[in-house]
PDB file of C-alpha atoms in Angstrom:
ATOM      1  CA  UNK A  84      20.181  17.172  -2.600  1.00  0.00           C
ATOM      2  CA  UNK A  85      21.535  14.107  -0.826  1.00  0.00           C
ATOM      3  CA  UNK A  86      22.568  15.012   2.691  1.00  0.00           C
ATOM      4  CA  UNK A  87      25.886  13.205   2.526  1.00  0.00           C
ATOM      5  CA  UNK A  88      26.743  15.098  -0.711  1.00  0.00           C
ATOM      6  CA  UNK A  89      25.820  18.345   1.038  1.00  0.00           C
ATOM      7  CA  UNK A  90      27.859  17.346   4.057  1.00  0.00           C
ATOM      8  CA  UNK A  91      30.955  16.829   1.889  1.00  0.00           C
ATOM      9  CA  UNK A  92      30.601  20.359   0.476  1.00  0.00           C
ATOM     10  CA  UNK A  93      30.266  22.064   3.881  1.00  0.00           C
ATOM     11  CA  UNK A  94      32.323  19.734   6.115  1.00  0.00           C
ATOM     12  CA  UNK A  95      35.151  22.158   6.546  1.00  0.00           C
ATOM     13  CA  UNK A  96      32.883  24.964   7.723  1.00  0.00           C
ATOM     14  CA  UNK A  97      30.762  22.660   9.816  1.00  0.00           C
ATOM     15  CA  UNK A  98      33.847  21.303  11.481  1.00  0.00           C
ATOM     16  CA  UNK A  99      34.940  24.819  12.370  1.00  0.00           C
ATOM     17  CA  UNK A 100      31.537  25.676  13.793  1.00  0.00           C
ATOM     18  CA  UNK A 101      30.958  22.564  15.964  1.00  0.00           C
ATOM     19  CA  UNK A 102      34.674  22.049  16.702  1.00  0.00           C
ATOM     20  CA  UNK A 103      34.845  25.577  18.087  1.00  0.00           C
ATOM     21  CA  UNK A 104      31.906  24.966  20.419  1.00  0.00           C
ATOM     22  CA  UNK A 105      33.420  21.828  22.023  1.00  0.00           C
ATOM     23  CA  UNK A 106      37.000  23.130  22.064  1.00  0.00           C
ATOM     24  CA  UNK A 107      35.923  26.185  24.068  1.00  0.00           C
ATOM     25  CA  UNK A 108      35.027  24.091  27.121  1.00  0.00           C
ATOM     26  CA  UNK A 109      37.488  21.208  26.684  1.00  0.00           C
ATOM     27  CA  UNK A 110      39.874  21.910  29.501  1.00  0.00           C
ATOM     28  CA  UNK A 111      41.320  19.752  32.395  1.00  0.00           C
ATOM     29  CA  UNK A 112      39.551  22.207  34.841  1.00  0.00           C
ATOM     30  CA  UNK A 113      36.226  20.906  33.623  1.00  0.00           C
ATOM     31  CA  UNK A 114      37.049  17.327  34.693  1.00  0.00           C
ATOM     32  CA  UNK A 115      38.094  18.533  38.176  1.00  0.00           C
ATOM     33  CA  UNK A 116      34.801  20.079  38.992  1.00  0.00           C
ATOM     34  CA  UNK A 117      31.922  18.226  40.692  1.00  0.00           C
ATOM     35  CA  UNK A 118      29.009  16.781  38.710  1.00  0.00           C
ATOM     36  CA  UNK A 119      26.677  19.670  39.328  1.00  0.00           C
ATOM     37  CA  UNK A 120      29.232  22.235  38.115  1.00  0.00           C
ATOM     38  CA  UNK A 121      29.928  20.098  35.049  1.00  0.00           C
ATOM     39  CA  UNK A 122      26.190  19.819  34.253  1.00  0.00           C
ATOM     40  CA  UNK A 123      25.725  23.510  34.567  1.00  0.00           C
ATOM     41  CA  UNK A 124      28.613  24.153  32.264  1.00  0.00           C
ATOM     42  CA  UNK A 125      27.178  21.815  29.630  1.00  0.00           C
ATOM     43  CA  UNK A 126      23.739  23.073  30.067  1.00  0.00           C
ATOM     44  CA  UNK A 127      25.009  26.571  29.420  1.00  0.00           C
ATOM     45  CA  UNK A 128      26.592  25.337  26.196  1.00  0.00           C
ATOM     46  CA  UNK A 129      23.280  23.845  25.050  1.00  0.00           C
ATOM     47  CA  UNK A 130      21.418  26.988  25.895  1.00  0.00           C
ATOM     48  CA  UNK A 131      23.823  29.249  23.990  1.00  0.00           C
ATOM     49  CA  UNK A 132      23.885  26.982  20.871  1.00  0.00           C
ATOM     50  CA  UNK A 133      20.333  26.001  19.831  1.00  0.00           C
ATOM     51  CA  UNK A 134      21.575  23.723  17.092  1.00  0.00           C
ATOM     52  CA  UNK A 135      23.055  21.339  19.706  1.00  0.00           C
ATOM     53  CA  UNK A 136      20.947  18.367  20.809  1.00  0.00           C
ATOM     54  CA  UNK A 137      23.057  16.502  23.312  1.00  0.00           C
ATOM     55  CA  UNK A 138      26.220  17.071  25.311  1.00  0.00           C
ATOM     56  CA  UNK A 139      28.207  14.869  27.647  1.00  0.00           C
ATOM     57  CA  UNK A 140      31.604  14.059  29.030  1.00  0.00           C
ATOM     58  CA  UNK A 141      33.810  10.901  28.715  1.00  0.00           C
ATOM     59  CA  UNK A 142      36.871   9.742  30.559  1.00  0.00           C
ATOM     60  CA  UNK A 143      39.962   8.412  28.891  1.00  0.00           C
ATOM     61  CA  UNK A 144      38.473   4.874  28.717  1.00  0.00           C
ATOM     62  CA  UNK A 145      35.293   6.047  27.026  1.00  0.00           C
ATOM     63  CA  UNK A 146      33.031   5.834  30.055  1.00  0.00           C
ATOM     64  CA  UNK A 147      30.523   8.586  30.379  1.00  0.00           C
ATOM     65  CA  UNK A 148      30.907  11.033  33.222  1.00  0.00           C
ATOM     66  CA  UNK A 149      27.575  12.252  34.508  1.00  0.00           C
ATOM     67  CA  UNK A 150      24.175  12.178  32.720  1.00  0.00           C
ATOM     68  CA  UNK A 151      23.287  13.509  29.292  1.00  0.00           C
ATOM     69  CA  UNK A 152      22.585  17.230  29.039  1.00  0.00           C
ATOM     70  CA  UNK A 153      19.928  17.548  26.367  1.00  0.00           C
ATOM     71  CA  UNK A 154      18.047  20.346  24.624  1.00  0.00           C
ATOM     72  CA  UNK A 155      14.450  20.739  25.644  1.00  0.00           C
ATOM     73  CA  UNK A 156      13.207  19.293  22.339  1.00  0.00           C
ATOM     74  CA  UNK A 157      14.991  16.024  23.009  1.00  0.00           C
ATOM     75  CA  UNK A 158      13.060  13.479  25.112  1.00  0.00           C
ATOM     76  CA  UNK A 159      14.022  10.154  26.444  1.00  0.00           C
ATOM     77  CA  UNK A 160      17.688  11.152  26.634  1.00  0.00           C
ATOM     78  CA  UNK A 161      18.096  11.252  30.404  1.00  0.00           C
ATOM     79  CA  UNK A 162      20.650   9.145  32.210  1.00  0.00           C
ATOM     80  CA  UNK A 163      23.756   7.829  30.518  1.00  0.00           C
ATOM     81  CA  UNK A 164      26.276   7.981  33.398  1.00  0.00           C
ATOM     82  CA  UNK A 165      28.803   5.122  33.265  1.00  0.00           C
ATOM     83  CA  UNK A 166      27.860   4.004  29.725  1.00  0.00           C
ATOM     84  CA  UNK A 167      30.702   2.634  27.819  1.00  0.00           C
ATOM     85  CA  UNK A 168      31.103   4.623  24.564  1.00  0.00           C
ATOM     86  CA  UNK A 169      34.594   3.408  23.625  1.00  0.00           C
ATOM     87  CA  UNK A 170      33.107   1.561  20.634  1.00  0.00           C
ATOM     88  CA  UNK A 171      31.740   4.762  19.077  1.00  0.00           C
ATOM     89  CA  UNK A 172      33.484   6.171  15.974  1.00  0.00           C
ATOM     90  CA  UNK A 173      33.994   9.616  17.610  1.00  0.00           C
ATOM     91  CA  UNK A 174      35.870   8.086  20.573  1.00  0.00           C
ATOM     92  CA  UNK A 175      38.262   6.223  18.322  1.00  0.00           C
ATOM     93  CA  UNK A 176      38.863   9.344  16.199  1.00  0.00           C
ATOM     94  CA  UNK A 177      39.485  11.484  19.312  1.00  0.00           C
ATOM     95  CA  UNK A 178      41.959   9.079  20.905  1.00  0.00           C
ATOM     96  CA  UNK A 179      44.731  10.125  18.413  1.00  0.00           C
ATOM     97  CA  UNK A 180      43.497  13.679  17.742  1.00  0.00           C
ATOM     98  CA  UNK A 181      44.940  16.776  19.252  1.00  0.00           C
ATOM     99  CA  UNK A 182      41.995  18.998  18.240  1.00  0.00           C
ATOM    100  CA  UNK A 183      38.206  18.713  17.642  1.00  0.00           C
ATOM    101  CA  UNK A 184      36.945  16.022  15.331  1.00  0.00           C
ATOM    102  CA  UNK A 185      33.683  15.723  13.364  1.00  0.00           C
ATOM    103  CA  UNK A 186      32.014  12.408  12.414  1.00  0.00           C
ATOM    104  CA  UNK A 187      30.233  11.552   9.259  1.00  0.00           C
ATOM    105  CA  UNK A 188      26.454  12.037   9.304  1.00  0.00           C
ATOM    106  CA  UNK A 189      24.493   9.183  10.831  1.00  0.00           C
ATOM    107  CA  UNK A 190      20.869   8.334  11.675  1.00  0.00           C
ATOM    108  CA  UNK A 191      20.205   9.170  15.331  1.00  0.00           C
ATOM    109  CA  UNK A 192      18.506   6.385  17.319  1.00  0.00           C
ATOM    110  CA  UNK A 193      16.972   9.003  19.676  1.00  0.00           C
ATOM    111  CA  UNK A 194      14.934  11.069  17.139  1.00  0.00           C
ATOM    112  CA  UNK A 195      15.421   9.361  13.739  1.00  0.00           C
ATOM    113  CA  UNK A 196      17.082  12.494  12.212  1.00  0.00           C
ATOM    114  CA  UNK A 197      20.377  12.837  10.403  1.00  0.00           C
ATOM    115  CA  UNK A 198      22.969  13.912  13.037  1.00  0.00           C
ATOM    116  CA  UNK A 199      26.689  14.602  13.367  1.00  0.00           C
ATOM    117  CA  UNK A 200      28.855  14.363  16.404  1.00  0.00           C
ATOM    118  CA  UNK A 201      31.760  16.655  17.370  1.00  0.00           C
ATOM    119  CA  UNK A 202      34.259  15.783  20.118  1.00  0.00           C
ATOM    120  CA  UNK A 203      37.328  17.511  21.525  1.00  0.00           C
ATOM    121  CA  UNK A 204      40.007  15.729  23.644  1.00  0.00           C
ATOM    122  CA  UNK A 205      40.972  16.977  27.035  1.00  0.00           C
ATOM    123  CA  UNK A 206      44.691  16.500  27.554  1.00  0.00           C
ATOM    124  CA  UNK A 207      47.125  17.487  30.365  1.00  0.00           C
ATOM    125  CA  UNK A 208      50.388  19.389  29.762  1.00  0.00           C
ATOM    126  CA  UNK A 209      52.152  16.175  28.774  1.00  0.00           C
ATOM    127  CA  UNK A 210      49.604  15.337  26.106  1.00  0.00           C
ATOM    128  CA  UNK A 211      48.013  12.486  28.073  1.00  0.00           C
ATOM    129  CA  UNK A 212      44.341  11.944  27.228  1.00  0.00           C
ATOM    130  CA  UNK A 213      42.186  12.790  30.342  1.00  0.00           C
ATOM    131  CA  UNK A 214      38.730  12.683  28.678  1.00  0.00           C
ATOM    132  CA  UNK A 215      36.674  14.376  26.026  1.00  0.00           C
ATOM    133  CA  UNK A 216      33.709  16.621  25.462  1.00  0.00           C
ATOM    134  CA  UNK A 217      31.100  15.308  23.010  1.00  0.00           C
ATOM    135  CA  UNK A 218      28.152  17.060  21.420  1.00  0.00           C
ATOM    136  CA  UNK A 219      25.468  15.799  19.063  1.00  0.00           C
ATOM    137  CA  UNK A 220      23.859  18.157  16.565  1.00  0.00           C
ATOM    138  CA  UNK A 221      20.937  17.626  14.166  1.00  0.00           C
ATOM    139  CA  UNK A 222      22.558  18.110  10.750  1.00  0.00           C
ATOM    140  CA  UNK A 223      19.793  20.314   9.287  1.00  0.00           C
ATOM    141  CA  UNK A 224      19.779  22.656  12.293  1.00  0.00           C
ATOM    142  CA  UNK A 225      23.551  23.159  12.185  1.00  0.00           C
ATOM    143  CA  UNK A 226      23.369  23.611   8.369  1.00  0.00           C
ATOM    144  CA  UNK A 227      20.568  26.221   8.626  1.00  0.00           C
ATOM    145  CA  UNK A 228      22.664  28.259  11.021  1.00  0.00           C
ATOM    146  CA  UNK A 229      25.770  27.828   8.928  1.00  0.00           C
ATOM    147  CA  UNK A 230      23.940  29.080   5.723  1.00  0.00           C
ATOM    148  CA  UNK A 231      21.902  31.685   7.588  1.00  0.00           C
ATOM    149  CA  UNK A 232      18.799  29.841   6.548  1.00  0.00           C
ATOM    150  CA  UNK A 233      17.129  29.191   9.893  1.00  0.00           C
ATOM    151  CA  UNK A 234      14.379  31.769   9.437  1.00  0.00           C
ATOM    152  CA  UNK A 235      13.228  30.337   6.083  1.00  0.00           C
ATOM    153  CA  UNK A 236      13.311  26.838   7.472  1.00  0.00           C
ATOM    154  CA  UNK A 237      11.072  27.956  10.340  1.00  0.00           C
ATOM    155  CA  UNK A 238       8.381  28.826   7.797  1.00  0.00           C
ATOM    156  CA  UNK A 239       8.730  25.598   5.825  1.00  0.00           C
ATOM    157  CA  UNK A 240       5.853  23.810   7.753  1.00  0.00           C
ATOM    158  CA  UNK A 241       3.456  26.647   6.889  1.00  0.00           C
ATOM    159  CA  UNK A 242       4.536  26.587   3.215  1.00  0.00           C
ATOM    160  CA  UNK A 243       3.932  22.796   3.108  1.00  0.00           C
ATOM    161  CA  UNK A 244       0.537  23.226   4.673  1.00  0.00           C
ATOM    162  CA  UNK A 245      -0.510  25.670   1.800  1.00  0.00           C
ATOM    163  CA  UNK A 246       1.001  23.414  -0.822  1.00  0.00           C
ATOM    164  CA  UNK A 247      -1.091  20.498   0.534  1.00  0.00           C
ATOM    165  CA  UNK A 248      -4.209  22.669   0.315  1.00  0.00           C
ATOM    166  CA  UNK A 249      -3.505  23.693  -3.352  1.00  0.00           C
ATOM    167  CA  UNK A 250      -2.635  20.114  -4.301  1.00  0.00           C
ATOM    168  CA  UNK A 251      -5.943  18.862  -2.818  1.00  0.00           C
ATOM    169  CA  UNK A 252      -7.776  21.656  -4.712  1.00  0.00           C
ATOM    170  CA  UNK A 253      -6.107  20.687  -8.038  1.00  0.00           C
ATOM    171  CA  UNK A 254      -6.984  17.013  -7.290  1.00  0.00           C
ATOM    172  CA  UNK A 255     -10.581  17.939  -6.858  1.00  0.00           C
ATOM    173  CA  UNK A 256     -10.543  19.859 -10.171  1.00  0.00           C
ATOM    174  CA  UNK A 257      -9.002  16.803 -11.849  1.00  0.00           C
ATOM    175  CA  UNK A 258     -11.727  14.576 -10.503  1.00  0.00           C
ATOM    176  CA  UNK A 259     -14.432  17.029 -11.594  1.00  0.00           C
ATOM    177  CA  UNK A 260     -13.026  17.076 -15.092  1.00  0.00           C
ATOM    178  CA  UNK A 261     -12.871  13.338 -15.167  1.00  0.00           C
ATOM    179  CA  UNK A 262     -16.502  13.094 -14.044  1.00  0.00           C
ATOM    180  CA  UNK A 263     -17.610  15.469 -16.729  1.00  0.00           C
ATOM    181  CA  UNK A 264     -15.661  13.467 -19.301  1.00  0.00           C
ATOM    182  CA  UNK A 265     -17.518  10.336 -18.278  1.00  0.00           C
ATOM    183  CA  UNK A 266     -20.939  12.142 -18.504  1.00  0.00           C
ATOM    184  CA  UNK A 267     -20.024  13.583 -21.844  1.00  0.00           C
ATOM    185  CA  UNK A 268     -19.818  10.097 -23.221  1.00  0.00           C
ATOM    186  CA  UNK A 269     -23.569   9.610 -22.617  1.00  0.00           C
ATOM    187  CA  UNK A 270     -24.634  10.611 -26.146  1.00  0.00           C
ATOM    188  CA  UNK A 271     -22.287   8.000 -27.613  1.00  0.00           C
ATOM    189  CA  UNK A 272     -24.466   5.214 -26.244  1.00  0.00           C
ATOM    190  CA  UNK A 273     -27.801   6.962 -27.142  1.00  0.00           C
ATOM    191  CA  UNK A 274     -29.889   5.335 -29.806  1.00  0.00           C
ATOM    192  CA  UNK A 275     -30.425   8.846 -31.333  1.00  0.00           C
ATOM    193  CA  UNK A 276     -26.693   9.471 -31.723  1.00  0.00           C
ATOM    194  CA  UNK A 277     -25.474   9.712 -35.342  1.00  0.00           C
ATOM    195  CA  UNK A 278     -22.641   7.322 -36.264  1.00  0.00           C
ATOM    196  CA  UNK A 279     -20.642  10.138 -37.939  1.00  0.00           C
ATOM    197  CA  UNK A 280     -20.934  12.511 -34.898  1.00  0.00           C
ATOM    198  CA  UNK A 281     -17.564  12.588 -33.205  1.00  0.00           C
ATOM    199  CA  UNK A 282     -18.307  15.537 -30.938  1.00  0.00           C
ATOM    200  CA  UNK A 283     -18.886  13.509 -27.754  1.00  0.00           C
ATOM    201  CA  UNK A 284     -15.738  11.287 -28.097  1.00  0.00           C
ATOM    202  CA  UNK A 285     -13.582  14.326 -28.806  1.00  0.00           C
ATOM    203  CA  UNK A 286     -15.041  16.276 -25.953  1.00  0.00           C
ATOM    204  CA  UNK A 287     -14.483  13.310 -23.593  1.00  0.00           C
ATOM    205  CA  UNK A 288     -10.900  13.001 -24.806  1.00  0.00           C
ATOM    206  CA  UNK A 289     -10.195  16.686 -24.241  1.00  0.00           C
ATOM    207  CA  UNK A 290     -11.700  16.574 -20.720  1.00  0.00           C
ATOM    208  CA  UNK A 291      -9.766  13.360 -19.913  1.00  0.00           C
ATOM    209  CA  UNK A 292      -6.579  14.945 -21.108  1.00  0.00           C
ATOM    210  CA  UNK A 293      -7.084  18.054 -19.084  1.00  0.00           C
ATOM    211  CA  UNK A 294      -7.946  15.979 -16.017  1.00  0.00           C
ATOM    212  CA  UNK A 295      -4.750  13.945 -16.458  1.00  0.00           C
ATOM    213  CA  UNK A 296      -2.673  17.094 -16.836  1.00  0.00           C
ATOM    214  CA  UNK A 297      -4.233  18.730 -13.704  1.00  0.00           C
ATOM    215  CA  UNK A 298      -3.739  15.545 -11.758  1.00  0.00           C
ATOM    216  CA  UNK A 299      -0.112  15.366 -12.835  1.00  0.00           C
ATOM    217  CA  UNK A 300       0.391  18.986 -11.875  1.00  0.00           C
ATOM    218  CA  UNK A 301      -1.136  18.269  -8.421  1.00  0.00           C
ATOM    219  CA  UNK A 302       1.079  15.230  -7.900  1.00  0.00           C
ATOM    220  CA  UNK A 303       4.147  17.186  -8.963  1.00  0.00           C
ATOM    221  CA  UNK A 304       3.448  19.981  -6.444  1.00  0.00           C
ATOM    222  CA  UNK A 305       2.739  17.525  -3.674  1.00  0.00           C
ATOM    223  CA  UNK A 306       5.937  15.505  -4.380  1.00  0.00           C
ATOM    224  CA  UNK A 307       8.271  18.407  -4.956  1.00  0.00           C
ATOM    225  CA  UNK A 308       7.036  20.811  -2.263  1.00  0.00           C
ATOM    226  CA  UNK A 309       5.695  18.452   0.460  1.00  0.00           C
ATOM    227  CA  UNK A 310       7.365  15.066   0.272  1.00  0.00           C
ATOM    228  CA  UNK A 311      10.834  15.827  -1.017  1.00  0.00           C
ATOM    229  CA  UNK A 312      13.570  17.663   0.854  1.00  0.00           C
ATOM    230  CA  UNK A 313      14.606  20.493  -1.352  1.00  0.00           C
ATOM    231  CA  UNK A 314      17.795  22.486  -1.434  1.00  0.00           C
ATOM    232  CA  UNK A 315      16.834  25.856  -2.955  1.00  0.00           C
ATOM    233  CA  UNK A 316      20.462  26.896  -3.244  1.00  0.00           C
ATOM    234  CA  UNK A 317      21.052  24.238  -5.899  1.00  0.00           C
ATOM    235  CA  UNK A 318      20.065  25.107  -9.470  1.00  0.00           C
ATOM    236  CA  UNK A 319      19.320  21.367 -10.086  1.00  0.00           C
ATOM    237  CA  UNK A 320      16.357  21.607  -7.675  1.00  0.00           C
ATOM    238  CA  UNK A 321      14.708  24.349  -9.642  1.00  0.00           C
ATOM    239  CA  UNK A 322      15.595  22.674 -12.840  1.00  0.00           C
ATOM    240  CA  UNK A 323      13.973  19.428 -11.893  1.00  0.00           C
ATOM    241  CA  UNK A 324      10.787  21.159 -10.644  1.00  0.00           C
ATOM    242  CA  UNK A 325      10.460  23.229 -13.813  1.00  0.00           C
ATOM    243  CA  UNK A 326      11.171  20.173 -15.994  1.00  0.00           C
ATOM    244  CA  UNK A 327       8.347  18.230 -14.428  1.00  0.00           C
ATOM    245  CA  UNK A 328       5.905  21.205 -14.765  1.00  0.00           C
ATOM    246  CA  UNK A 329       6.768  21.769 -18.456  1.00  0.00           C
ATOM    247  CA  UNK A 330       6.595  17.987 -19.167  1.00  0.00           C
ATOM    248  CA  UNK A 331       3.067  17.883 -17.834  1.00  0.00           C
ATOM    249  CA  UNK A 332       2.078  20.849 -20.007  1.00  0.00           C
ATOM    250  CA  UNK A 333       3.764  19.297 -23.075  1.00  0.00           C
ATOM    251  CA  UNK A 334       1.878  16.090 -22.695  1.00  0.00           C
ATOM    252  CA  UNK A 335      -1.450  17.886 -22.372  1.00  0.00           C
ATOM    253  CA  UNK A 336      -0.761  20.211 -25.354  1.00  0.00           C
ATOM    254  CA  UNK A 337       0.492  17.410 -27.545  1.00  0.00           C
ATOM    255  CA  UNK A 338      -2.586  15.299 -26.992  1.00  0.00           C
ATOM    256  CA  UNK A 339      -4.842  18.348 -27.569  1.00  0.00           C
ATOM    257  CA  UNK A 340      -2.982  19.048 -30.793  1.00  0.00           C
ATOM    258  CA  UNK A 341      -3.434  15.475 -31.987  1.00  0.00           C
ATOM    259  CA  UNK A 342      -7.180  15.650 -31.190  1.00  0.00           C
ATOM    260  CA  UNK A 343      -7.465  18.875 -33.192  1.00  0.00           C
ATOM    261  CA  UNK A 344      -5.707  17.205 -36.153  1.00  0.00           C
ATOM    262  CA  UNK A 345      -8.307  14.486 -36.275  1.00  0.00           C
ATOM    263  CA  UNK A 346     -11.218  16.886 -35.669  1.00  0.00           C
ATOM    264  CA  UNK A 347     -10.257  19.378 -38.264  1.00  0.00           C
ATOM    265  CA  UNK A 348      -9.340  16.620 -40.792  1.00  0.00           C
ATOM    266  CA  UNK A 349     -12.919  15.289 -40.425  1.00  0.00           C
ATOM    267  CA  UNK A 350     -15.014  18.517 -39.981  1.00  0.00           C
ATOM    268  CA  UNK A 351     -12.986  21.565 -41.054  1.00  0.00           C
ATOM    269  CA  UNK A 352      -9.874  20.802 -43.180  1.00  0.00           C
ATOM    270  CA  UNK A 353      -9.343  24.516 -43.757  1.00  0.00           C
ATOM    271  CA  UNK A 354      -8.435  24.910 -40.117  1.00  0.00           C
ATOM    272  CA  UNK A 355      -5.970  22.036 -40.091  1.00  0.00           C
ATOM    273  CA  UNK A 356      -3.087  24.466 -40.005  1.00  0.00           C
ATOM    274  CA  UNK A 357      -4.088  25.592 -36.571  1.00  0.00           C
ATOM    275  CA  UNK A 358      -3.514  22.155 -35.160  1.00  0.00           C
ATOM    276  CA  UNK A 359      -0.199  21.864 -36.984  1.00  0.00           C
ATOM    277  CA  UNK A 360       0.928  25.207 -35.457  1.00  0.00           C
ATOM    278  CA  UNK A 361      -0.060  23.928 -32.020  1.00  0.00           C
ATOM    279  CA  UNK A 362       2.001  20.768 -32.492  1.00  0.00           C
ATOM    280  CA  UNK A 363       4.943  22.793 -33.776  1.00  0.00           C
ATOM    281  CA  UNK A 364       4.712  25.019 -30.706  1.00  0.00           C
ATOM    282  CA  UNK A 365       4.795  21.965 -28.496  1.00  0.00           C
ATOM    283  CA  UNK A 366       7.877  20.635 -30.391  1.00  0.00           C
ATOM    284  CA  UNK A 367       9.605  24.082 -29.971  1.00  0.00           C
ATOM    285  CA  UNK A 368       8.844  24.047 -26.341  1.00  0.00           C
ATOM    286  CA  UNK A 369      10.298  20.540 -25.963  1.00  0.00           C
ATOM    287  CA  UNK A 370      13.473  21.668 -27.744  1.00  0.00           C
ATOM    288  CA  UNK A 371      13.781  24.736 -25.606  1.00  0.00           C
ATOM    289  CA  UNK A 372      13.268  22.598 -22.452  1.00  0.00           C
ATOM    290  CA  UNK A 373      16.026  20.214 -23.700  1.00  0.00           C
ATOM    291  CA  UNK A 374      18.419  23.103 -24.207  1.00  0.00           C
ATOM    292  CA  UNK A 375      17.581  24.560 -20.765  1.00  0.00           C
ATOM    293  CA  UNK A 376      18.158  21.213 -19.045  1.00  0.00           C
ATOM    294  CA  UNK A 377      21.508  20.593 -20.851  1.00  0.00           C
ATOM    295  CA  UNK A 378      22.861  24.092 -20.419  1.00  0.00           C
ATOM    296  CA  UNK A 379      21.681  24.250 -16.798  1.00  0.00           C
ATOM    297  CA  UNK A 380      23.413  20.957 -15.946  1.00  0.00           C
ATOM    298  CA  UNK A 381      26.581  22.067 -17.677  1.00  0.00           C
ATOM    299  CA  UNK A 382      26.635  25.300 -15.814  1.00  0.00           C
ATOM    300  CA  UNK A 383      26.065  23.590 -12.468  1.00  0.00           C
ATOM    301  CA  UNK A 384      28.925  21.157 -13.185  1.00  0.00           C
ATOM    302  CA  UNK A 385      31.210  24.060 -13.910  1.00  0.00           C
ATOM    303  CA  UNK A 386      30.173  25.945 -10.760  1.00  0.00           C
ATOM    304  CA  UNK A 387      30.785  22.887  -8.536  1.00  0.00           C
ATOM    305  CA  UNK A 388      34.258  22.345 -10.189  1.00  0.00           C
ATOM    306  CA  UNK A 389      35.089  25.976  -9.547  1.00  0.00           C
ATOM    307  CA  UNK A 390      33.875  25.746  -5.963  1.00  0.00           C
ATOM    308  CA  UNK A 391      35.901  22.573  -5.385  1.00  0.00           C
ATOM    309  CA  UNK A 392      38.976  24.197  -6.892  1.00  0.00           C
ATOM    310  CA  UNK A 393      38.674  27.168  -4.584  1.00  0.00           C
ATOM    311  CA  UNK A 394      38.290  24.849  -1.561  1.00  0.00           C
ATOM    312  CA  UNK A 395      41.440  23.014  -2.526  1.00  0.00           C
ATOM    313  CA  UNK A 396      43.382  26.273  -2.997  1.00  0.00           C
ATOM    314  CA  UNK A 397      42.317  27.487   0.435  1.00  0.00           C
TER     315      UNK A 397
END
């Protein structure tokens, strides 16, 4: 699912999570401490919340106080003291805010990942803005913690590795079938071949069809499980994957059924009904797939509407 669409669904919960983190340390006392004490406070914040990437302080004019405090996985993020961040969206949002704010997702220039920024204003007793605490968080890490999905996400690289191996294995099978199909055409060009003998062309067609189906299956696995970002909590993800798998099978079965129609019509008309049954089964599978896609999409729309209504009521 698109990250921005996902963000809109979980924005309220994500705002509570990240807003609570920055609001817990946003006090005038923090600005009164020396730089080392401020750094230790922010470092403790990073250590206690592994989904945070970066943390720093700003004064009322948007100038950074002290250097960046970054998680160990973030490199090239040292320095920063005195930088003017008054042009940043979170600064402008925090100027008028009396509580934590959360930005829209954006592409981080530091690591190239989708990130969000939370900031909390620091005000005195009269409400005057003294400064603000700002934290950056990688969106996927915060989302994994929010949805209690961090353990599964940790295994994702290993799952992708095995999917790559299986995709390569299926690709090798597809290439082997294609090679056998080419070799099976040898008798067609032989001078001893009978003009009425269709065995070799039919065999080659069947092998090429199987090679195409296996290749499409390997491509589908590689695209769905390795290249694409999947949200397993969404039924549309499963529906899309299943549709692509069934579509590959339907194409292969339909071509095989068509080949059998010609073969039986020429050599064994009494068995023609078997090819017709195979084509009818392929048509029934296509109808069932269409019904599944339609009903699944309708059910997901209703679920999203119900979820949106509950969020509005709360």
